[in-house]
Coordinates of C-alpha atoms in Angstrom, one line a residue:
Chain I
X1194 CA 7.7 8.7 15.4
X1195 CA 5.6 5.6 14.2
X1196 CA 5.6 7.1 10.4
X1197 CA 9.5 7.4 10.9
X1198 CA 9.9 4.2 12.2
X1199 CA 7.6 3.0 9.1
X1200 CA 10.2 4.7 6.6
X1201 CA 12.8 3.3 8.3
X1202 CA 11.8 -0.6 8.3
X1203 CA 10.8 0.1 4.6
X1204 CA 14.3 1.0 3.6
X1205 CA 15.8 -2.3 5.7
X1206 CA 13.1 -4.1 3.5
X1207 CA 14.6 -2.5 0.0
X1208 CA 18.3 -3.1 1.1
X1209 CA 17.1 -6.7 2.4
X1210 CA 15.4 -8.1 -0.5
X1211 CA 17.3 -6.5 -3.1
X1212 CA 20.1 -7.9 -1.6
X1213 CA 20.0 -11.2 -3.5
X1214 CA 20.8 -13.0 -5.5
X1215 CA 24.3 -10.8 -6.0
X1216 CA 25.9 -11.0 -2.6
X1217 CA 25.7 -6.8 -1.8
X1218 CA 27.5 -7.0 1.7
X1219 CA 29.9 -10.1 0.8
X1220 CA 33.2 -10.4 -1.7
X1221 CA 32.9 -10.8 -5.3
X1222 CA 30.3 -12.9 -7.0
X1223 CA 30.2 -15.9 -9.1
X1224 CA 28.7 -14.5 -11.8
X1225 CA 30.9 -11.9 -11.8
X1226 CA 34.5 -12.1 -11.0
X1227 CA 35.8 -8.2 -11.2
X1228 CA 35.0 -5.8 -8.0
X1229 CA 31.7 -4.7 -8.4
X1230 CA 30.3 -1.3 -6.0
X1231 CA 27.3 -1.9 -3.3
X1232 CA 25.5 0.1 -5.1
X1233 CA 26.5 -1.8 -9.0
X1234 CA 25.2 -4.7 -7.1
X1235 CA 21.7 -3.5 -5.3
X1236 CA 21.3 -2.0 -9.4
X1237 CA 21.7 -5.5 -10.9
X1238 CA 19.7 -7.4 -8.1
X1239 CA 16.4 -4.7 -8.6
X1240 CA 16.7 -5.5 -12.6
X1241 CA 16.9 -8.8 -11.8
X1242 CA 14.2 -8.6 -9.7
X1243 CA 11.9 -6.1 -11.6
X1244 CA 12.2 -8.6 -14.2
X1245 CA 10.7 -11.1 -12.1
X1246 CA 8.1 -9.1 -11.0
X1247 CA 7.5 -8.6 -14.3
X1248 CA 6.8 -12.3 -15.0
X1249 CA 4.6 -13.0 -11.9
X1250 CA 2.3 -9.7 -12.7
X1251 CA 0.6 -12.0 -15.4
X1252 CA -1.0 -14.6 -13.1
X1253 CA -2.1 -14.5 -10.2
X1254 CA 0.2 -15.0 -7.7
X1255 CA -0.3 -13.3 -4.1
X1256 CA 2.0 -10.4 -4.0
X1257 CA 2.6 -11.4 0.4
X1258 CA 3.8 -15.1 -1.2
X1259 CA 6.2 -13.3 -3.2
X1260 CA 7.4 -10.8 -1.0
X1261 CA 7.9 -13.9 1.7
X1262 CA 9.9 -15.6 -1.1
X1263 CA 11.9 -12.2 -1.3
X1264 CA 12.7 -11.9 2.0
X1265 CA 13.7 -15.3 2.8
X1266 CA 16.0 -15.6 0.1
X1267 CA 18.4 -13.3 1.0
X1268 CA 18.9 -15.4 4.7
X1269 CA 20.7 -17.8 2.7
X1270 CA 23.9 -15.6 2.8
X1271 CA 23.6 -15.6 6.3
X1272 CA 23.5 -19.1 6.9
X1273 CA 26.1 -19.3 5.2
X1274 CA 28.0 -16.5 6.5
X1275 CA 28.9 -14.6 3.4
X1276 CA 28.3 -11.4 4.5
X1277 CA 31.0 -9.2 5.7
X1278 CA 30.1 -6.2 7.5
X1279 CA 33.4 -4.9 6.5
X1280 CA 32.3 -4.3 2.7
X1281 CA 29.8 -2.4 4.0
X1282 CA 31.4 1.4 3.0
X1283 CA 30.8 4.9 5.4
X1284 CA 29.2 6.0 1.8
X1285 CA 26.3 3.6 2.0
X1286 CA 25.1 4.9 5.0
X1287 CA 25.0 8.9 3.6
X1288 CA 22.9 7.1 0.7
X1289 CA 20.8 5.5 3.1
X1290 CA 20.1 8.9 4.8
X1291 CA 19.3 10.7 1.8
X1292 CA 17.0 7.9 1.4
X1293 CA 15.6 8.6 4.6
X1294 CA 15.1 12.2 3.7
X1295 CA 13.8 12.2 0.4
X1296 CA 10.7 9.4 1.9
X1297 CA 10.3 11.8 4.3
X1298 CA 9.3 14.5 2.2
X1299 CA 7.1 12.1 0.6
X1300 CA 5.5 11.2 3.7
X1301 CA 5.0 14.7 5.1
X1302 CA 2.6 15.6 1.5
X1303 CA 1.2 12.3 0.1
X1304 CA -0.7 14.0 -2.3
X1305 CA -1.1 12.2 -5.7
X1306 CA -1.3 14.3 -8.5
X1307 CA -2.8 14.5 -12.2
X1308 CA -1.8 11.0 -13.9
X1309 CA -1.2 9.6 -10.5
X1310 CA -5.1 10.3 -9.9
X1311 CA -6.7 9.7 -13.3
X1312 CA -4.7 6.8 -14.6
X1313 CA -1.6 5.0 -12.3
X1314 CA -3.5 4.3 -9.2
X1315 CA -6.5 2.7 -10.8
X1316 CA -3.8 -0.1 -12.1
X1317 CA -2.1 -0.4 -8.9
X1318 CA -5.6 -1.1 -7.0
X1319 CA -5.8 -4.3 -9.4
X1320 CA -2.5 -5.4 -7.9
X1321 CA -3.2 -4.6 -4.8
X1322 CA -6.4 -6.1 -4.5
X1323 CA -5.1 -9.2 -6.1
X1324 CA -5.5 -9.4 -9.8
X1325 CA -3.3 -9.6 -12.4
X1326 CA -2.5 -7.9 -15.6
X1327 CA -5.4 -9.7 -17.7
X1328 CA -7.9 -7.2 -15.7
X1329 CA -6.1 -4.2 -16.2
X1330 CA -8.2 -4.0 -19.7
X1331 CA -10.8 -3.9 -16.9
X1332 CA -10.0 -0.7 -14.8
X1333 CA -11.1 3.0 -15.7
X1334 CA -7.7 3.8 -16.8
X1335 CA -6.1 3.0 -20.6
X1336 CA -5.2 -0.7 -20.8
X1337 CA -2.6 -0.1 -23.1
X1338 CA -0.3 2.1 -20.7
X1339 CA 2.7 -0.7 -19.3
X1340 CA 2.1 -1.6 -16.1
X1341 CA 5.4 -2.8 -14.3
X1342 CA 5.5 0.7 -12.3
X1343 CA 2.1 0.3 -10.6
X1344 CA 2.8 -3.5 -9.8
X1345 CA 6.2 -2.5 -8.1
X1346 CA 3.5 0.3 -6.2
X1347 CA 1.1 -2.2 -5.6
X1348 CA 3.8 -4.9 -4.3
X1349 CA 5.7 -2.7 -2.1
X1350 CA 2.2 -0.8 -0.7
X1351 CA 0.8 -4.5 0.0
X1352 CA 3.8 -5.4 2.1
X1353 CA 4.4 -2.1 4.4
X1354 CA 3.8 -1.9 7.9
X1355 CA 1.1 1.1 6.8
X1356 CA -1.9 0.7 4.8
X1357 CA -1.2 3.9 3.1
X1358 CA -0.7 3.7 -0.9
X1359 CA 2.6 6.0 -0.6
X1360 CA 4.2 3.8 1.1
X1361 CA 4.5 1.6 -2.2
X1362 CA 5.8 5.1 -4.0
X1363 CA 8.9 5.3 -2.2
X1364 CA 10.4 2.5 -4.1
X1365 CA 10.6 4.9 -6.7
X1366 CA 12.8 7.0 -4.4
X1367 CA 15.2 4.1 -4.0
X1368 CA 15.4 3.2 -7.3
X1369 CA 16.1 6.8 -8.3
X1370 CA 18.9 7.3 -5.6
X1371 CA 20.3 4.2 -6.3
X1372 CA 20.8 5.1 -10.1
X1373 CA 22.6 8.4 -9.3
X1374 CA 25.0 6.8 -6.5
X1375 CA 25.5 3.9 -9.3
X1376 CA 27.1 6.8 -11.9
X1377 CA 29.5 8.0 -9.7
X1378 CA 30.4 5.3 -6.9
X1379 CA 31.5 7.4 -4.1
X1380 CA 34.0 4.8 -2.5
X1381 CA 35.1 6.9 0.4
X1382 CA 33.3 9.4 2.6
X1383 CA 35.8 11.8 2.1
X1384 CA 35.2 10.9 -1.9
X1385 CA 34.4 15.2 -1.4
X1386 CA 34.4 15.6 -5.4
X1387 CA 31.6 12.7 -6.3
X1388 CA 29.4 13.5 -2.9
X1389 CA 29.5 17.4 -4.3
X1390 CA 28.2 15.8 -7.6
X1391 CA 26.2 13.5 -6.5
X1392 CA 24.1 16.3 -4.5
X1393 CA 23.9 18.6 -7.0
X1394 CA 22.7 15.7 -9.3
X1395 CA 19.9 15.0 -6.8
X1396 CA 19.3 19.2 -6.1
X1397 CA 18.9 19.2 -10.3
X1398 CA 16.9 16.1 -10.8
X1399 CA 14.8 15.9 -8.0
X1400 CA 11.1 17.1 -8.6
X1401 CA 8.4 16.6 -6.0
X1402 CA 5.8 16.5 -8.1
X1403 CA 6.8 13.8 -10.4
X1404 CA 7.2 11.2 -7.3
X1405 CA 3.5 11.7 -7.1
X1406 CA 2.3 8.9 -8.5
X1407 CA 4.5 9.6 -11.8
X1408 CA 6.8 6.8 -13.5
X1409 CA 9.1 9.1 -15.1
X1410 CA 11.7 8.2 -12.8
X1411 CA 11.7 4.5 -13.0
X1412 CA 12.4 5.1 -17.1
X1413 CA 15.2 7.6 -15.5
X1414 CA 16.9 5.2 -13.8
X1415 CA 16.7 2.6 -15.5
X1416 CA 18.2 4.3 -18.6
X1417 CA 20.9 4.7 -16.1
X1418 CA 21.2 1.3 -15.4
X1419 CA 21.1 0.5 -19.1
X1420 CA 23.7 2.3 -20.3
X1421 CA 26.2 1.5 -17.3
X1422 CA 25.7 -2.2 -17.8
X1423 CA 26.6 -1.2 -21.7
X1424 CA 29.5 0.4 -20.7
X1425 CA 30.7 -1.8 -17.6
X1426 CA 31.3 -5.3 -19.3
X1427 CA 30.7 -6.6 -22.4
X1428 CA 32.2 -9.5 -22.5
X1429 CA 30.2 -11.0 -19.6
X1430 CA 26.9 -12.5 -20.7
X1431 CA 25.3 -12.1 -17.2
X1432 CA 25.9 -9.1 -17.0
X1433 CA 25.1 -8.5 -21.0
X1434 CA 21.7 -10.4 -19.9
X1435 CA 20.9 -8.0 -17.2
X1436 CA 21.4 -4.9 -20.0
X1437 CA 18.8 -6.5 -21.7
X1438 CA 16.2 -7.1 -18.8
X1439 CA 16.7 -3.3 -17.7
X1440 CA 15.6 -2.6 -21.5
X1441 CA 12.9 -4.6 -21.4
X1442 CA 11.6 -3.0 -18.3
X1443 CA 11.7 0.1 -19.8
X1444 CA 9.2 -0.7 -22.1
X1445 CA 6.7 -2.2 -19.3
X1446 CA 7.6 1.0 -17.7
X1447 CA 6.0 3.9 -19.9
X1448 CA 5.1 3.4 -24.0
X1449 CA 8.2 5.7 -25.0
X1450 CA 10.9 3.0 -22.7
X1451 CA 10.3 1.5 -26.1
X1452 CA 11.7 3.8 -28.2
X1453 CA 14.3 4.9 -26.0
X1454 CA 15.3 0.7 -26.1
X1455 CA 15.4 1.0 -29.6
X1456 CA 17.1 3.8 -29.8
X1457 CA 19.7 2.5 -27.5
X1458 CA 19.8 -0.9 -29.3
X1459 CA 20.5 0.9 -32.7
X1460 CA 23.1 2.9 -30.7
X1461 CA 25.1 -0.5 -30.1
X1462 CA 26.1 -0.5 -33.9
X1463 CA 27.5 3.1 -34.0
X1464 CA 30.8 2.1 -33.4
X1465 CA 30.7 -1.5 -33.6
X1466 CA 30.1 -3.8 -37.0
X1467 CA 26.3 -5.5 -37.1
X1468 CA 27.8 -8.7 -38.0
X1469 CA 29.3 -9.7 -34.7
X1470 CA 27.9 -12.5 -33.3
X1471 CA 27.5 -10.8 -30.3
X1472 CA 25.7 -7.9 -31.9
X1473 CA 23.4 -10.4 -34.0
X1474 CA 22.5 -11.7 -30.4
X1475 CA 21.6 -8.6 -29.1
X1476 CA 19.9 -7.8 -32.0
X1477 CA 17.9 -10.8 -31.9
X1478 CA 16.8 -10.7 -28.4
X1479 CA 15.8 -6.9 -28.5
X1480 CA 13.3 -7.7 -31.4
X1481 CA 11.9 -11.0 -29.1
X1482 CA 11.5 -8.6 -26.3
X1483 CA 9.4 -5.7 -28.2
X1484 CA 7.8 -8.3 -30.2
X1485 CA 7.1 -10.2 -26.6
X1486 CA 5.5 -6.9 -25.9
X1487 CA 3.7 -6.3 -29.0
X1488 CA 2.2 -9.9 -28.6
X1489 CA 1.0 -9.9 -25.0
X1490 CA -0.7 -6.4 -25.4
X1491 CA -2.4 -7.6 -29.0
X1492 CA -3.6 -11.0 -26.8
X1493 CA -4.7 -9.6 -23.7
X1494 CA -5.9 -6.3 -24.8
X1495 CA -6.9 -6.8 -29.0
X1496 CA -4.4 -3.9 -29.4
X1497 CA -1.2 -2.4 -29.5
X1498 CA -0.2 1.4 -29.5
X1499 CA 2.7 3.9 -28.5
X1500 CA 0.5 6.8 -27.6
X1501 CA -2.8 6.4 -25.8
X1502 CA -5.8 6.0 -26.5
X1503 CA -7.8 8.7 -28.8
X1504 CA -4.4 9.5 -30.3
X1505 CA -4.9 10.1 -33.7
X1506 CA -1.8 11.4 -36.4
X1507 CA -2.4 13.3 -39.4
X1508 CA -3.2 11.2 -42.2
X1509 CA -0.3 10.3 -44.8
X1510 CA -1.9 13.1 -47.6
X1511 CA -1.3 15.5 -45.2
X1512 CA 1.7 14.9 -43.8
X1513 CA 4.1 17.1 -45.9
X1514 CA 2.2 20.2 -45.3
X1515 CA 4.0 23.2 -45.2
X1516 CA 1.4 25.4 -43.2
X1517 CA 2.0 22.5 -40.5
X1518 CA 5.8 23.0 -41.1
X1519 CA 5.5 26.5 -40.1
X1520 CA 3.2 26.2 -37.7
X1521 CA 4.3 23.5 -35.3
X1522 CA 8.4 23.6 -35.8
X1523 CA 8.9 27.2 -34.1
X1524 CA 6.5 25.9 -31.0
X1525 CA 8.1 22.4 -31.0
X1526 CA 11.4 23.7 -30.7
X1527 CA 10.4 26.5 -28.2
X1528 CA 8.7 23.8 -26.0
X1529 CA 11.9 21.7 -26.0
X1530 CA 13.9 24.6 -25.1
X1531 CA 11.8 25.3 -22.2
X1532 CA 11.9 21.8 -20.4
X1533 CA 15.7 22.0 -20.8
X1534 CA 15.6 25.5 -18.7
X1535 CA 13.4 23.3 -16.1
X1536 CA 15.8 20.6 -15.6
X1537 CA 19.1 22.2 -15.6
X1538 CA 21.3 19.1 -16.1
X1539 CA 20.4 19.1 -19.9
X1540 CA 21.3 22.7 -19.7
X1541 CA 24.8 21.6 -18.4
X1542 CA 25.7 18.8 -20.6
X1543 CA 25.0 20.7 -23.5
X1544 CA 27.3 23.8 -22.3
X1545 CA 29.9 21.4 -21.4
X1546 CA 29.5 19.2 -25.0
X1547 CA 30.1 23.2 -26.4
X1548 CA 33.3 23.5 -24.2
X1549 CA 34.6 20.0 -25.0
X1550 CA 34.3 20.6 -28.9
X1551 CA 36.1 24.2 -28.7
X1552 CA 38.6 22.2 -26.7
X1553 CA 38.3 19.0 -29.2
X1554 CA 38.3 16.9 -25.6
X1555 CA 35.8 14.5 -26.2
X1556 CA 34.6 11.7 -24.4
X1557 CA 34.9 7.8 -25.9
X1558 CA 30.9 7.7 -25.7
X1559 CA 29.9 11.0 -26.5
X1560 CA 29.2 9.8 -29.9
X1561 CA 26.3 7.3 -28.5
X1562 CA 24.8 10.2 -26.5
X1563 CA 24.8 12.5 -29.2
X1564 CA 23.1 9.9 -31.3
X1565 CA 20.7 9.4 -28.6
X1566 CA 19.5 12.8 -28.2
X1567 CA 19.5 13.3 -32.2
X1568 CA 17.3 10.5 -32.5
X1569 CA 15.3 11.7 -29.5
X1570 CA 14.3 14.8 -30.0
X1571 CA 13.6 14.0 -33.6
X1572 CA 10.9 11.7 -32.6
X1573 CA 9.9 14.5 -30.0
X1574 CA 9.8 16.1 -33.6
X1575 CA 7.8 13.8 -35.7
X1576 CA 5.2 13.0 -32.8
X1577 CA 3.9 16.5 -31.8
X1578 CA 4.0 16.9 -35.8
X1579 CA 2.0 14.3 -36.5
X1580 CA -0.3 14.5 -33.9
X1581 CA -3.9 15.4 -35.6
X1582 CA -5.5 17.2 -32.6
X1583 CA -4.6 19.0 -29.2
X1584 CA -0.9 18.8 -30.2
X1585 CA -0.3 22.0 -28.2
X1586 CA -1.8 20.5 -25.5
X1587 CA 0.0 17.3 -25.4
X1588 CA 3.4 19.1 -25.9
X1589 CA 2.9 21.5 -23.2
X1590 CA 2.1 18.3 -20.8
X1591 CA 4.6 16.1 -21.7
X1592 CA 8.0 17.4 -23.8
X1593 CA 9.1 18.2 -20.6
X1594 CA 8.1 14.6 -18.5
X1595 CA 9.8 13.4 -22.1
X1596 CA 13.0 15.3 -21.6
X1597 CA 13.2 14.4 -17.6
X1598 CA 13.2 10.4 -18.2
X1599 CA 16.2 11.0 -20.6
X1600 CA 18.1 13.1 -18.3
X1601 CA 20.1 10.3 -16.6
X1602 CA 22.1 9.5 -19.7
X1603 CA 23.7 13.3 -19.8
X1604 CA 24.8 12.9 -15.7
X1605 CA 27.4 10.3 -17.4
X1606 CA 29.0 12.4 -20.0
X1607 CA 28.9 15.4 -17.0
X1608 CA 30.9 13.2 -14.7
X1609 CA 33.5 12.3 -17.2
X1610 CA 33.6 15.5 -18.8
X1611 CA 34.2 17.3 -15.5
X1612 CA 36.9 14.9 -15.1
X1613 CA 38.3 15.2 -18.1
X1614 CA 38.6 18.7 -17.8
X1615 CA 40.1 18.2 -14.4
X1616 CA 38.1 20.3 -11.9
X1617 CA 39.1 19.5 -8.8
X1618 CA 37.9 20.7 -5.7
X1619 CA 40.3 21.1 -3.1
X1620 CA 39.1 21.0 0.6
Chain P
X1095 CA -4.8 12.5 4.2
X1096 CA -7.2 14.9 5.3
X1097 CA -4.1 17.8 5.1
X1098 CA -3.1 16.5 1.3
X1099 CA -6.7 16.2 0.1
X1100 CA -9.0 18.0 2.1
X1101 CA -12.2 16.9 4.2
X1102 CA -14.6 19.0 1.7
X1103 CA -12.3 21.1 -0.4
X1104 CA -10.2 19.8 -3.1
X1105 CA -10.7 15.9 -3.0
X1106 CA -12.2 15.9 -0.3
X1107 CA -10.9 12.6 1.2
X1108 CA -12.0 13.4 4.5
X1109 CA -15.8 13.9 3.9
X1110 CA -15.6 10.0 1.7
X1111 CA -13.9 8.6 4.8
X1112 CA -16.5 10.0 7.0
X1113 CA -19.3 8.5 5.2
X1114 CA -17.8 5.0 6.2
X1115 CA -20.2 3.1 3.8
X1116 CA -19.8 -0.7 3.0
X1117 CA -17.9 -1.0 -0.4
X1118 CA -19.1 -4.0 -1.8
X1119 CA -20.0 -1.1 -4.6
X1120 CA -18.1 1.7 -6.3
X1121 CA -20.2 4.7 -5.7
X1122 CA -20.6 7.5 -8.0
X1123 CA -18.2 10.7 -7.0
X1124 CA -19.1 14.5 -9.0
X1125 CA -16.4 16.5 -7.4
X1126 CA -17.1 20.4 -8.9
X1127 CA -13.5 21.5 -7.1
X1128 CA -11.0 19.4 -9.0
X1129 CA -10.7 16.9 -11.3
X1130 CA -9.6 13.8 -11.5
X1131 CA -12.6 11.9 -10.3
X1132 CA -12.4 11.4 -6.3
X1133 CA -13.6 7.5 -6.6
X1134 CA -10.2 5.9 -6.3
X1135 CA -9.9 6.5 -2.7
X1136 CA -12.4 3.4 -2.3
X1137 CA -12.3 1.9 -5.9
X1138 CA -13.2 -1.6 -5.5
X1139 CA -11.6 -3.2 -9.3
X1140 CA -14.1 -5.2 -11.1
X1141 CA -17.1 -4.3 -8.2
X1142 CA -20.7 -2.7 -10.1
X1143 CA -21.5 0.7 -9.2
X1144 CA -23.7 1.7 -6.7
X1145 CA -27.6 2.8 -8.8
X1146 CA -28.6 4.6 -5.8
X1147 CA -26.2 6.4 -4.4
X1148 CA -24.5 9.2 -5.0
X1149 CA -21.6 11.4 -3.8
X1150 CA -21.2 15.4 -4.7
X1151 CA -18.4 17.0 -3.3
X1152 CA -17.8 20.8 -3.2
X1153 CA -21.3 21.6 -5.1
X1154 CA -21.6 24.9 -6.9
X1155 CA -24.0 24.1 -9.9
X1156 CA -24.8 20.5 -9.6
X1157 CA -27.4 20.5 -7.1
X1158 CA -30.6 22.4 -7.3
X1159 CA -32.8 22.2 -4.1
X1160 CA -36.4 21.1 -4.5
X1161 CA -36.7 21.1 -0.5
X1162 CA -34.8 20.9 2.6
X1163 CA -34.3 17.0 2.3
X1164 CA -34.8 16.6 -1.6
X1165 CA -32.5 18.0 -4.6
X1166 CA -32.1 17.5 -8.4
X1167 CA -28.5 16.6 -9.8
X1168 CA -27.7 18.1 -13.0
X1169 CA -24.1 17.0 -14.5
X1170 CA -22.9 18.1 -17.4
X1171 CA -26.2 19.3 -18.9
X1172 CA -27.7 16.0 -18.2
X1173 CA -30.3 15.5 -15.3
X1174 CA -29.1 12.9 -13.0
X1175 CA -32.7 12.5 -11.4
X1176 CA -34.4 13.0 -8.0
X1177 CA -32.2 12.6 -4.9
X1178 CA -32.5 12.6 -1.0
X1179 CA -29.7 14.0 0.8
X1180 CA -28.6 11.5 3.8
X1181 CA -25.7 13.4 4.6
X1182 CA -24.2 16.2 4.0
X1183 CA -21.5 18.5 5.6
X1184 CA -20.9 21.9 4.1
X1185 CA -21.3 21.5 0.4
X1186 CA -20.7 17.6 0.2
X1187 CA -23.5 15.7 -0.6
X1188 CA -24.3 11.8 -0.3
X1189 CA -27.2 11.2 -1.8
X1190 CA -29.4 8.6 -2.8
X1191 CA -31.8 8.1 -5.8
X1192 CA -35.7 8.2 -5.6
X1193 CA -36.7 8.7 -8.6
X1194 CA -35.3 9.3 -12.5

């Protein structure tokens, strides 16, 4: 009862403080004057605050100050009565119980597995035990990994009611659910057709193993978030600001958020002519942020690398080998093939992509997808070929971790595709 | 815990929680069952280890008995030294150092 009690104040404490600064239970915002959803808003208040985190994990900063901060800031819409209980949809509360659920499975096996053992938990000890990101380069596990995961771990582990490290994990949960509620918007409990989706979605995605201490889902959802904002508005420039922090978290998330930024970022210009002011501004502020990154990691730690460390690529003279050609492309591909069959949803965008050329009903963004996963899986390609030593091992680790964290972006083109081909499920 | 990690199998979290020892040091863990390393359980960041003690938990190879209270610890075919167990329950082992 005490350990459900626990996950229930720490789900009031994520709907609390990530209530603020947009207004989650009140009307429409003043940054924002079009109808936003609960769950558009709880998404652009834990960018907003990720990003802040982010800022206050380089010094040292007690992470019980900040979560004080956090949950006094919220009170300010209570004093001055702006929240309406009436906003408050029957849908939130069937998000809040599959919250509940899903933290319960955590709680009942708390087990941390492989990276979460050997790597993750080592950098959220330095948060939790008070130091910053200048003494990661300190702890047993690779400096150059990002570290805005284990901080979030480390913050919302510092602040529970239990002194038990999985309580900072569950976070992840949140996050995860929050980004698959944002996709559809359910606005109605009897909303049958997007709850149907939204569970199967969940059923598909959900993998026990990789909330153990994993941050593939974080990169998840926040692809999610990314490319919603790019849809949503892009005319407003808060909301065109928020875009860009959930890119830039991506990178402190795992090394490959930044090429999935960049590939996004180069996305922008499919359709759209580079020289637009607006695109030269988005443009501009991408390059600060990786070069923000590149510059911090070459300060604090004296280097800078995608991979980890040991990584070593084939040298140039070697490169255009044509044993290696035949060697590695068959496995490469094989591998790739095989994460699909584990997460399904890749499985189902591509069979409905097959169905919606036959039909020639395509989708007004199925172009940027398409150019997402080409440019994906090519550098899937040109990383497990390049790799000089234990590629096979590597690939059989990660291709399909790598596949997982892009999975988010297909759930979009499913839900418009299933509506486009009109399947409706009559009750 | 104990149910995800085991008191001495697998992690063995149990068996390091038992030993209630003052971690003002990191202390040395060879765990033969799994790997990763068991020592993030009390990892104290920036804290020395511990040059006497010692932790071995489910022991197959790594500790050769010289007597009932004193063994040798071999680890990855390098000889660890002279230890005397101070406690031990089943096959996990703190230890501490007497001589190199």
């Amino acid at each position: 009862v005490i350990e459900l009690l626990n996950l229930i104040l720490q789900l009031l404490v994520f709907i609390w403080i990530f209530s603020f600064p947009l207004n989650t239970f009140g009307s429409n915002s003043f940054f924002y004057q079009k109808k936003l959803s609960i769950y558009d808003k709880y998404s652009i208040n834990i960018i907003f605050w990720i990003t802040i985190y982010l800022i206050l994990s380089f010094f040292l900063i007690s992470l019980k100050f900040v979560f004080i901060i956090n949950l006094i800031l919220p009170l300010f819409f209570v004093f001055y009565k702006k929240i309406e209980i009436k906003n408050i949809n029957n849908t939130f509360l069937v998000f809040l119980l599959i919250n509940l659920s899903l933290f319960s499975v955590i709680a009942s096996d708390i087990k941390l597995e492989w990276d979460g053992q050997a790597g993750w938990i080592y950098r959220v000890l330095n948060f939790y035990q008070g130091f910053s990101f200048e003494n990661l380069k300190n702890v047993p596990a690779d400096s150059n990994y990002p570290h805005l995961g284990s901080y979030l771990w480390a913050f919302f582990w510092k602040n529970s009611l239990f002194d038990h490290e999985y309580t900072g994990r569950l976070i992840f949960v949140f996050i995860f659910l929050l980004s698959i509620f944002s996709i559809f918007n359910p606005k109605k409990i009897t909303d049958y057709e997007s709850f149907i989706l939204i569970f199967l979605i969940i059923f598909l995605s959900y993998d026990k193993y990789l909330f153990s201490g994993y941050q593939e889902y974080l990169t998840f959802s926040f692809l999610i978030f990314f490319f919603k904002l790019f849809f949503l508005e892009r005319k407003n420039l808060f909301l065109f600001l928020i875009m860009l922090m959930a890119g830039n978290a991506l990178m402190w998330f795992k090394n490959e958020g930044l090429v999935f930024f960049c590939i996004l970022i180069l996305s922008f210009f499919i359709k759209k002519p580079f020289l637009q002011k607006k695109n030269i501004l988005l443009f501009f502020l991408a390059c600060l942020l990786i070069l923000n990154k590149v510059i911090i990691f070459n300060y604090f730690n004296d280097n800078f690398y995608l991979g980890w460390s040991g990584y070593k690529s084939v040298s140039l003279n070697n490169l255009f080998n044509f044993d290696r050609l035949f060697e590695r492309t068959l496995p490469i591909i094989i591998s790739i093939l095989v994460g699909c069959f584990k997460y399904p949803i890749i499985i189902i965008f591509l069979l409905l992509y097959f169905f919606s050329c036959i039909h020639k009903k395509r989708i007004h963004f199925d172009s940027y997808i398409i150019f997402f996963i080409l440019n994906t899986a090519l550098i899937f390609y040109i990383y497990y070929f390049t790799t000089y030593n234990n590629w096979k091992v590597f690939m059989s680790q990660a291709v399909d971790r790598l596949l997982f964290q892009t999975m988010g972006i297909y759930i979009f083109y499913i839900k418009e595709q299933l509506k486009f081909f009109r399947l409706k499920i009559k009750f | 815990m104990i149910i995800s990690y085991g008191f001495c199998e697998r992690e063995s979290y149990g068996f390091i929680n038992y030993l209630n020892l003052d971690y003002n040091f990191n202390i040395r863990i060879i765990n033969e069952a799994t790997k990763p390393s068991s020592e993030w359980f009390y990892y104290k960041i920036n804290a020395d280890y511990d040059q006497k003690r010692l932790i071995v938990l489910n022991n197959i190879n790594t500790i050769k008995f010289l007597n009932s209270d004193n063994v040798n610890v071999l680890f990855e075919n390098k000889n660890l030294g002279i230890f005397k167990v101070v406690i031990r329950v089943k096959n996990c082992f703190l230890l501490e150092k007497l001589s190199d």
